[in-house]
XYZ file of C-alpha atoms in Angstrom:
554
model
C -48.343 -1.633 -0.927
C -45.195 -3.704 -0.570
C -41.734 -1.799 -0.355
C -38.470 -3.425 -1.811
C -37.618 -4.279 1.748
C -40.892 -5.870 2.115
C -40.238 -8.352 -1.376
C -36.460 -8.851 -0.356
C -37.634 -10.403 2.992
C -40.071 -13.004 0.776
C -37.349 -13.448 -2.092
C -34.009 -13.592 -0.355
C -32.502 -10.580 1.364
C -28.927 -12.072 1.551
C -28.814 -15.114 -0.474
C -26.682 -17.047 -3.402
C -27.191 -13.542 -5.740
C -26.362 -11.006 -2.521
C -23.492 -13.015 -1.877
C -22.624 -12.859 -5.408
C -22.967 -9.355 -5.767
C -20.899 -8.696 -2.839
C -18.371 -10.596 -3.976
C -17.854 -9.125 -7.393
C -18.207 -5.883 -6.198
C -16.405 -5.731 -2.749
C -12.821 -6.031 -4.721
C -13.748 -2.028 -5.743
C -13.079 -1.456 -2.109
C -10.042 -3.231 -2.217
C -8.311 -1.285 -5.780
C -9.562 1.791 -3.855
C -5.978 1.766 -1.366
C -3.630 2.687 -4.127
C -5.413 6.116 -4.305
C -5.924 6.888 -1.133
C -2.865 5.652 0.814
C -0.529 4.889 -1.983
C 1.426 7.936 -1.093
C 3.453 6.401 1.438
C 5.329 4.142 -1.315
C 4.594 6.387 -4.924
C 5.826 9.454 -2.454
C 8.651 7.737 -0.317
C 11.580 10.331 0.246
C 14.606 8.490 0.710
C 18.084 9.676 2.245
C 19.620 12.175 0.254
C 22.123 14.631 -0.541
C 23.222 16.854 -2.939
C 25.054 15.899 -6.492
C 28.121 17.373 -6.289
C 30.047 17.433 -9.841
C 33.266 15.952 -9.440
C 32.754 13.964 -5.980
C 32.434 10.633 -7.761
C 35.323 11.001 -10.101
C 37.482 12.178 -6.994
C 36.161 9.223 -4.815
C 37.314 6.838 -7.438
C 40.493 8.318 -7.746
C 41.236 7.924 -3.909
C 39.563 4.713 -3.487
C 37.397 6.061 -0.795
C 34.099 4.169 0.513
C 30.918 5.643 0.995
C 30.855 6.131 4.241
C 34.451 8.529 3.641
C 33.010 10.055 0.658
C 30.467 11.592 3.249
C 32.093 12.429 5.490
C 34.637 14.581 3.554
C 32.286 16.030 1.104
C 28.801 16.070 2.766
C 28.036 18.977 5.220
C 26.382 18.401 8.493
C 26.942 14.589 8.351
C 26.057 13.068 12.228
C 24.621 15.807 13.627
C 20.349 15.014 13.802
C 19.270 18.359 13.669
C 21.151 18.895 10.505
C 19.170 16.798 8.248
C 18.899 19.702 6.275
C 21.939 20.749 5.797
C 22.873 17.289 4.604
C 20.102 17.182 2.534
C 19.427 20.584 1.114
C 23.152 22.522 0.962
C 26.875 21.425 -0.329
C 29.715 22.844 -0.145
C 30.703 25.915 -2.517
C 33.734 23.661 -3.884
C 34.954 23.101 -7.435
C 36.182 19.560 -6.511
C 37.256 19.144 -10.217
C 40.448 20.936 -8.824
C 43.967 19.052 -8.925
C 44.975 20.331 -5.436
C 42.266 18.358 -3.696
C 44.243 15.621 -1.547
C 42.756 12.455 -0.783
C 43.119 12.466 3.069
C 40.467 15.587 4.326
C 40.283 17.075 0.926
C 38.527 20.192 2.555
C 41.428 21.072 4.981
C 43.259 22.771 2.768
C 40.556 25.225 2.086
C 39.909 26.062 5.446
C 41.197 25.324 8.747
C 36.802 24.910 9.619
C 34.652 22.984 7.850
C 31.525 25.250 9.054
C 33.868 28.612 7.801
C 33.265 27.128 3.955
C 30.595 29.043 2.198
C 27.555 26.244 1.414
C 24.846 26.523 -1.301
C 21.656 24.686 -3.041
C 21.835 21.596 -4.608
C 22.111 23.271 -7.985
C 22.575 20.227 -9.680
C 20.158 17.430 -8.145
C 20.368 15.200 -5.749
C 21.701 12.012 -4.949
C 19.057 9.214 -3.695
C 19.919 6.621 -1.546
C 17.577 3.891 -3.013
C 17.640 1.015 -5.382
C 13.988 2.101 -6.752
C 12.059 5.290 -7.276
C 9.400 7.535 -6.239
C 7.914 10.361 -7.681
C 9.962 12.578 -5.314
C 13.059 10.947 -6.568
C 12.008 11.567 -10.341
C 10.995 15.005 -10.206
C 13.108 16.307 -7.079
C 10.292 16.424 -4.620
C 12.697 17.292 -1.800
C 13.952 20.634 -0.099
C 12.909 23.495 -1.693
C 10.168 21.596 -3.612
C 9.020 19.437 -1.164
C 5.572 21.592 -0.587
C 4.763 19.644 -3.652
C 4.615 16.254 -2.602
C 2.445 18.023 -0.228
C 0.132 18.866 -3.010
C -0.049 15.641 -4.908
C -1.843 14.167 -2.026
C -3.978 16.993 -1.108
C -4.923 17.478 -4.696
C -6.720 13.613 -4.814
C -8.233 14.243 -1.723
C -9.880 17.484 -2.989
C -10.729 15.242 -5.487
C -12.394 13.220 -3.003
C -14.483 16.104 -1.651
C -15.793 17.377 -5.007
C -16.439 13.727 -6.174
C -18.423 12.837 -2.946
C -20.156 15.933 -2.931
C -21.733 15.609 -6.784
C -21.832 11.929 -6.743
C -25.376 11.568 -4.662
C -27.263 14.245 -7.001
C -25.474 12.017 -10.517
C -26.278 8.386 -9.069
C -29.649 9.757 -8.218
C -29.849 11.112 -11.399
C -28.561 8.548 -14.166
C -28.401 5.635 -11.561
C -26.388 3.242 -10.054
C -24.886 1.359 -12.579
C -24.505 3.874 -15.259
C -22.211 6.487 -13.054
C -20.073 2.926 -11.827
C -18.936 2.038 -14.926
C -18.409 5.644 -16.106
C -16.288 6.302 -12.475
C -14.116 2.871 -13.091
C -13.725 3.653 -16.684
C -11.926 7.547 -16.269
C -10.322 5.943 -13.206
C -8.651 3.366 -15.258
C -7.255 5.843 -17.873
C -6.279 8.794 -15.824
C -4.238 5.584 -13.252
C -2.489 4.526 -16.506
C -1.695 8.176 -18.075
C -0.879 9.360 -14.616
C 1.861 5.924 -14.702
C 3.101 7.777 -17.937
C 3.170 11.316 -17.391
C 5.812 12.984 -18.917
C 6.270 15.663 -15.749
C 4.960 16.541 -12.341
C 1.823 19.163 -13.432
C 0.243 16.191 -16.101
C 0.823 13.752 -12.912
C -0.810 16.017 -10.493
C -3.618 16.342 -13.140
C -4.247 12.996 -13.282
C -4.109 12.167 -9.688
C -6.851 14.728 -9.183
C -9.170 13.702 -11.841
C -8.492 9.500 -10.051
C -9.389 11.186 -6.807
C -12.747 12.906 -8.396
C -14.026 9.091 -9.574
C -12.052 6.831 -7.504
C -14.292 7.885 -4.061
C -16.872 8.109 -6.106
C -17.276 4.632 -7.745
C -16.210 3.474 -4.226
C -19.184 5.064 -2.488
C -21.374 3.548 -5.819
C -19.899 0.666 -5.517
C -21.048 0.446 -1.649
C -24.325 1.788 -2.056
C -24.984 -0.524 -4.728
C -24.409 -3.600 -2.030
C -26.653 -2.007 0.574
C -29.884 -1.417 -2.016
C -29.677 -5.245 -3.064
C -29.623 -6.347 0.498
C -32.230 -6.674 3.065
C -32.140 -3.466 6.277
C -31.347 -6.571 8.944
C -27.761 -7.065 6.761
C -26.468 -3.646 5.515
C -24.289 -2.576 8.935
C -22.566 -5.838 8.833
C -21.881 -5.869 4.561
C -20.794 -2.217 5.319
C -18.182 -3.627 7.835
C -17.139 -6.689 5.660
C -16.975 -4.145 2.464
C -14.194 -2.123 5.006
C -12.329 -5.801 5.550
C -11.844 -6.110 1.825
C -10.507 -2.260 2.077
C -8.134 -3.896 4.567
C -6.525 -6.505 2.590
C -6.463 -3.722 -0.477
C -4.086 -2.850 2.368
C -2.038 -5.774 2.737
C -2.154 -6.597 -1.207
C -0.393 -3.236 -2.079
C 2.312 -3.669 0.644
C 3.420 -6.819 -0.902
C 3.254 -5.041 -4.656
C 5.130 -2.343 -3.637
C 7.751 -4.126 -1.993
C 7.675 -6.546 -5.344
C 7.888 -3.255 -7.524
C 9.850 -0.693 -6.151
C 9.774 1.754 -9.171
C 6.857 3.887 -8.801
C 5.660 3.889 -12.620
C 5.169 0.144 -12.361
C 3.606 0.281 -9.257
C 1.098 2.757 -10.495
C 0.334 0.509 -13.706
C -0.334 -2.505 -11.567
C -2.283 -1.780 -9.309
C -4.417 0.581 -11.915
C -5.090 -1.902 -14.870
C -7.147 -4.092 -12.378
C -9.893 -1.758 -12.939
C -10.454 -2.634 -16.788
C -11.654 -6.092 -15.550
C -14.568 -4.185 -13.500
C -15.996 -2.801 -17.276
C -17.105 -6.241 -17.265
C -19.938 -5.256 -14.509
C -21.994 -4.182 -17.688
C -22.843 -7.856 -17.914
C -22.719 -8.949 -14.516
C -24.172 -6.264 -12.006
C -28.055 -5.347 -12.471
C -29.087 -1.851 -11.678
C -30.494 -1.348 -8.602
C -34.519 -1.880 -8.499
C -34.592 0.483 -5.726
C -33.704 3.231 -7.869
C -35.882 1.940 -10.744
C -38.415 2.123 -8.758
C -37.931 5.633 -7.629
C -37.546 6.600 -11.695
C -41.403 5.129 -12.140
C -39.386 2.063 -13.830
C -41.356 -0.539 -12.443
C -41.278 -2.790 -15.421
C -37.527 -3.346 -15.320
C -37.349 -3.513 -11.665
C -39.984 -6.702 -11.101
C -37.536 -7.699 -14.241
C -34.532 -7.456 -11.837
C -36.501 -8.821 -9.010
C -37.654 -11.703 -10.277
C -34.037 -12.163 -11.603
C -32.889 -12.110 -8.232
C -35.608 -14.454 -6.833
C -33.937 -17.322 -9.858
C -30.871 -16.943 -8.463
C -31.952 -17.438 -4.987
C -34.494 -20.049 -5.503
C -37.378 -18.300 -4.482
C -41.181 -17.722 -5.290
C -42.322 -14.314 -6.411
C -44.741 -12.399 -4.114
C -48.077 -12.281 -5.538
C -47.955 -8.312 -4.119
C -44.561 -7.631 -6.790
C -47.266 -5.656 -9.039
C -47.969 -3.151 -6.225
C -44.427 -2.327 -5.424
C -43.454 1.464 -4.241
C -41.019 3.345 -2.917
C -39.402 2.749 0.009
C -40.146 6.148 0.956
C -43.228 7.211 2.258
C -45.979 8.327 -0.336
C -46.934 10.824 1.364
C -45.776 14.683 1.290
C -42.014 15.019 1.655
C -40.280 18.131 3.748
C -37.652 19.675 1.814
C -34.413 19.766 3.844
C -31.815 22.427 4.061
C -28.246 23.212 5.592
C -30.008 25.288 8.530
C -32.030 22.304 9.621
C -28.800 21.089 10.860
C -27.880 23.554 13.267
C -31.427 25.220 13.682
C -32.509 23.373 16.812
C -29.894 22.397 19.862
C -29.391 18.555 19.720
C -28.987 18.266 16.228
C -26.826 21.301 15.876
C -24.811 19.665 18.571
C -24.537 16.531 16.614
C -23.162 18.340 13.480
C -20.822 19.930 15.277
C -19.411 16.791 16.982
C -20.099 14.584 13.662
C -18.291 17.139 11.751
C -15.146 17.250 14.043
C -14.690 13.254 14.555
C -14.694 13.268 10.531
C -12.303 14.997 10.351
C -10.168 13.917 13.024
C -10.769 10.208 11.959
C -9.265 11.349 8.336
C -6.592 13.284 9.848
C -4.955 10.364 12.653
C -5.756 7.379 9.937
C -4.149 9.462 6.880
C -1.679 11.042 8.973
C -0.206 7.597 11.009
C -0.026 5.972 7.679
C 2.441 9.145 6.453
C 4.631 9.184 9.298
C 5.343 5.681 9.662
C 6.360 6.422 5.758
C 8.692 9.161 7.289
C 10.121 7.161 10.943
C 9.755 3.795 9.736
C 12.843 1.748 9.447
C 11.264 -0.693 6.938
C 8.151 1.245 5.311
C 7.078 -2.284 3.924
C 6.967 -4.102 6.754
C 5.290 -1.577 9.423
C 2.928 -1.178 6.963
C 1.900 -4.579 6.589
C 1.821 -4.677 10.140
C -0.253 -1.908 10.934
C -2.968 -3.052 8.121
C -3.470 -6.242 10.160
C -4.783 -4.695 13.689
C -7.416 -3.265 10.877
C -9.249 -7.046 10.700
C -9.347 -7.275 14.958
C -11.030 -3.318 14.536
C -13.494 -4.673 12.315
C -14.796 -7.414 14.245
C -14.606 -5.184 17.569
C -17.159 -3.334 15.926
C -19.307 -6.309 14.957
C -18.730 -7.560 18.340
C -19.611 -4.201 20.985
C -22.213 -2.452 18.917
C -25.080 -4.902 19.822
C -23.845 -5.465 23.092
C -22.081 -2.605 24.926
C -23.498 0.183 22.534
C -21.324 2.613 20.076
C -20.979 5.729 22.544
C -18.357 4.226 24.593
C -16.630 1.851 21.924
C -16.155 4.821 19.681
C -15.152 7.124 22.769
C -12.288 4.631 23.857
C -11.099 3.899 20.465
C -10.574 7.673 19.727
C -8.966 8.011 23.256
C -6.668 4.673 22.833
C -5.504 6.458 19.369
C -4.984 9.903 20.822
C -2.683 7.736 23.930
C -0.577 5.729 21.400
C 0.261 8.771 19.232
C 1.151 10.734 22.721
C 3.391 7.320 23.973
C 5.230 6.901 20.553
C 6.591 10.302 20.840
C 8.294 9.595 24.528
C 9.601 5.493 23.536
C 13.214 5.555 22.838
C 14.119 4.842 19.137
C 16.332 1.581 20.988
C 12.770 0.090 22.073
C 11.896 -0.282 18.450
C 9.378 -3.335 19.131
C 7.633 -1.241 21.579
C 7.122 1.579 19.208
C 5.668 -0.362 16.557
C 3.030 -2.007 19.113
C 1.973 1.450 19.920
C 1.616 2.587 16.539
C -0.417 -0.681 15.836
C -2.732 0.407 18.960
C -2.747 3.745 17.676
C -4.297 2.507 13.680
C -6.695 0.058 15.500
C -8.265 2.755 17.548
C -8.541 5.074 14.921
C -9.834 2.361 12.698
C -12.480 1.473 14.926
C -13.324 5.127 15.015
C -13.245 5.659 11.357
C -15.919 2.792 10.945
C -18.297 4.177 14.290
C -18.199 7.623 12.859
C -19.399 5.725 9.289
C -22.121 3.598 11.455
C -23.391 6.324 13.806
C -24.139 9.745 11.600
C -27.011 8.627 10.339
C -28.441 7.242 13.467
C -28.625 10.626 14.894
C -30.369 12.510 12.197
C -34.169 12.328 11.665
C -35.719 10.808 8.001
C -35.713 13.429 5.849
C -32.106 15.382 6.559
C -30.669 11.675 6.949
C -28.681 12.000 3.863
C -28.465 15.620 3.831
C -26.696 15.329 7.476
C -24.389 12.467 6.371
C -23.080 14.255 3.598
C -22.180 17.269 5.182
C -20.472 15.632 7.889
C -18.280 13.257 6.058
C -17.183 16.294 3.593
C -14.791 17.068 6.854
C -13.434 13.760 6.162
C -12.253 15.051 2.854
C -11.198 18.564 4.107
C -8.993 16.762 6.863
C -7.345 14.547 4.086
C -6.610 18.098 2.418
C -4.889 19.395 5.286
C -3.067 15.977 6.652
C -0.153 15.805 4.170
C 0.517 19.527 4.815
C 0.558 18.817 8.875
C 2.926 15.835 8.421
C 5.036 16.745 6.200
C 5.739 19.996 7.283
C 5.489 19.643 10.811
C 8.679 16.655 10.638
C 10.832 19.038 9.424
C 10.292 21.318 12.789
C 10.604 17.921 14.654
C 9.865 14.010 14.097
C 7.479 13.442 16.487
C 5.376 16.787 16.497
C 2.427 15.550 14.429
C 2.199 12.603 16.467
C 1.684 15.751 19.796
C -1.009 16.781 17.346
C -2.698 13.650 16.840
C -3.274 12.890 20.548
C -4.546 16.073 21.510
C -6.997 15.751 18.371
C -7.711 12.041 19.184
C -8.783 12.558 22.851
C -10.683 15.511 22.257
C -12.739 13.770 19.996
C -13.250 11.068 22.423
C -14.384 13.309 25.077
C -16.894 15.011 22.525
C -18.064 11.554 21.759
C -18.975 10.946 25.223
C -21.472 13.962 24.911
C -23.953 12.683 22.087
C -26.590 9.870 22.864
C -26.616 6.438 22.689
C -28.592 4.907 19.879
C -27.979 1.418 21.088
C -31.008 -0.548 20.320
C -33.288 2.545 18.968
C -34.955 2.832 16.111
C -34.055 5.416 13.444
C -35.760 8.991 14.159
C -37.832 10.001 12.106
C -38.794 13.720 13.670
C -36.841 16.523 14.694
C -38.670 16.130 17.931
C -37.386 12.363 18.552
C -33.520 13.752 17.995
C -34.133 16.553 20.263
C -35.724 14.562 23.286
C -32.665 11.514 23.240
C -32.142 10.909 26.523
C -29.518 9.006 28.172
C -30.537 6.934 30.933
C -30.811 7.987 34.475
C -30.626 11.914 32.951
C -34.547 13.313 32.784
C -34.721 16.443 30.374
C -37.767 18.893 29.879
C -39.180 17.492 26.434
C -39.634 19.983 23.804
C -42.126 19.855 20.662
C -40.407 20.888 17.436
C -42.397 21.052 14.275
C -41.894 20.297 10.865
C -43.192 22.423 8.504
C -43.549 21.090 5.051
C -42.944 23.988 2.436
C -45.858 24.601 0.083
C -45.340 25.015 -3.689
C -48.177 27.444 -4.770
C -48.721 28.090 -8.165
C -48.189 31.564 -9.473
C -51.554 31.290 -11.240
């Protein structure tokens, strides 16, 4: 009997409605950016210092400019390791006084600066910035400035959760259903989170985008890959990370056109009411059908998708099954990936590049927030070595393999972070080429990590295996805004120490797994465990499957 793969081949397996369905679909990828790197412009921290009472009124009275009204009323003012006493303390003054003079108001109070007692910035800050960010709005600096931390780990827990359920509710209510639902809450919780009245409903919000948002992108994606034939998936899964890209590039130029966070947020969230309109335009996918014993509406679908592509129906449609095997399935479970010494090998290697991929491509895009001189424009910059990544990919998989790509590309973003600390701040053109080599290596690796799990797991922990490794992705995403942020305030550069010893150590682990260059999926345990690389002869070991018997009580 014929398998959907099987009728796609006859019908079209990327033709006119493929194409069609890419393209109406692929912009998901693209709204997906805001949400997970929108942080670097909703979250910018701009200079700042504390709101004195009085300061402004005295500054007008002696005609001072800014730069004077600094220096005589800001502590720690030139000195770079003082950032936070600049930022975080004043002076215990009541500069409301009459006896203040105009010329070093302070040195009549002491004959030292540093002997004047200093305290919080009891009331606010000062932001030096013609727009706004949620850490300007709700004083996301100093004392509080664990909790910008926490807005973006809280939508990347929301990512983990959402990833985690999503396979088990697709499989469940199917494709379509669970994408309109995701777009839908994502949609209202982006436009109440744009309204939110203080930081907890905003941070509510943000999670529940971050529990649909990954979601209805993975939907989205898997969607795309079920409608086309198995010769075109890797490369639509490639072009659906381009669009991703120029999500990239669009919200750079949208941010820079609205600089006030709550418009930003609107914008780029009421794009996602126009996706509701998939109801009419996106099928469900006749894979699942088929796997639901709907058979009737998926020859419907098919033969809806062999109009649009100007093809003859099989005579064999009638006979159609899944494009699993009939036969008895194994049940897979969490041991199976560690329980023999290849596979628990890849797991552990899988698991870690996950994790570092979320970590360096997160983490770059969060310091170049924090050490950029124009946040705008090095991030427009660094989103364009993305499209070269891409077709690097497209270009060495087929013909050098993915073991070394993927190796190097780890390595060349572990280097970059490691050069950028040592390049003077005066070579400014030279830092920013680094950082670009830096997000195209860890781009590349991102995408090979994506490509390469499930070529190293046999049939039926496939899925299993590429859901537990990719959960690291999430868990890194958790941890990244903590490392960043908190590491800067020790020193500027540390994370970027972090990120290369993380990056090359990944690359070295890389080098250990197999090649899968020009092999076909395995299907056994015993095929992963006897991948050889050439010119290395192993002692071949027979592992067995053992299907698990349901016997009935009675």
């Amino acid at each position: 009997m014929p398998t959907v793969d099987d009728i796609l081949e006859q019908i079209g397996d990327f033709h006119f409605f493929q194409k069609q369905t890419f393209l109406l679909l692929a912009p998901l990828s693209a709204v997906f950016t805001p949400i997970y790197v929108g942080i670097v412009f909703l979250g910018f921290t701009p200079d700042h210092r504390c709101l004195s009472p009085g300061v402004a009124e005295l500054s007008h009275r002696c005609g001072w400019s800014l730069a004077e009204e600094l220096n005589y009323t800001v502590p720690g003012l030139g000195a770079a390791d003082e950032a936070f006493l600049r930022q975080c303390r004043r002076y215990e003054v009541d500069w409301n006084q009459s006896t203040l003079g105009c010329q070093d108001p302070l040195s009549g109070l002491a004959a030292n600066r540093s002997h004047l007692p200093l305290g919080p910035c009891r009331d606010g800050w000062v932001y030096d910035t013609p727009g706004s960010s949620i850490v300007t709005e709700f004083n996301l600096v100093c004392a509080n400035s664990w909790m910008l931390d926490l807005f973006q780990s809280a939508v990347n827990v929301g990512f983990f959760i959402g990833s985690v359920s999503i396979g088990y509710i697709a499989d469940r209510f199917g494709r379509k259903l669970c994408l309109l639902v995701t777009i839908l809450i994502n949609a209202v919780s982006g436009v109440l989170m744009a309204v939110s009245p203080s930081y907890t409903w905003m941070l509510i919000f943000r999670l529940i985008q971050g529990l649909v948002s990954k979601a209805g992108w993975l939907i989205s994606y898997i969607l795309i890959t079920e409608f086309v034939g198995l010769n075109y998936r890797r490369t639509v899964g490639i072009y659906y990370q381009v669009v991703f890209t120029i999500g990239l590039l669009v919200l750079a130029g949208v941010a820079y056109a609205l600089p006030h966070w709550r418009w930003l947020q609107l914008t780029v969230t009421l794009p996602n009411f126009c996706f509701l309109l998939y109801y009419w335009c996106i099928p469900e996918s006749p894979r699942w059908l088929i796997s639901q014993n709907k058979n009737a509406k998926a020859i419907r679908i098919i033969k809806h998708i062999a109009k649009k592509n100007g093809k003859s129906l099989p005579a064999s449609l009638q006979n159609l099954r899944p494009d699993e095997e009939a036969g008895e399935k194994l049940t897979p479970s969490f041991l199976d990936l560690v329980r023999t010494p290849q596979i628990r090998k890849h797991t552990w290697i899988l698991m870690y590049n996950w994790f570092t991929s979320a970590v360096l491509y997160q983490g770059l895009i969060m310091h170049m927030g924090l050490a950029g001189d124009n946040v705008y424009l090095d991030f427009f910059y660094s989103a364009l070595v993305e499209f070269p990544a891409a077709f690097a990919i497209i270009l060495t998989i087929n013909r050098i393999g993915r073991r070394y790509p993927w190796a190097v590309s780890n390595m060349v973003a572990g280097a970059a972070c490691l050069a950028m600390v040592f390049i003077s701040d005066d070579l400014q053109w030279l830092k920013i080429i680094a950082a670009c080599m830096g997000r195209m290596g860890i781009t590349m690796a991102y995408e090979m990590v994506c490509l390469v799990n499930a070529e190293l797991y046999p049939t039926f922990i496939r899925n299993l295996g590429v859901l537990v490794c990719s959960s690291l992705c999430d868990i890194g995403g958790i941890i990244t805004p903590f490392l960043v942020y908190r590491l800067t305030h020790i020193w500027l550069e540390l994370p970027l120490m972090v990120f290369a010893v993380i990056g090359v150590v990944a690359g070295g682990l890389v080098l250990l797994l197999p090649e899968t260059k020009g092999k076909a999926l395995p299907e056994t345990i015993e095929e992963v465990e006897n991948m050889q690389r050439p010119g290395k002869n192993k002692e071949k070991m027979i592992y067995l499957q053992v299907k698990k018997l349901d016997i009935p009580l009675n």
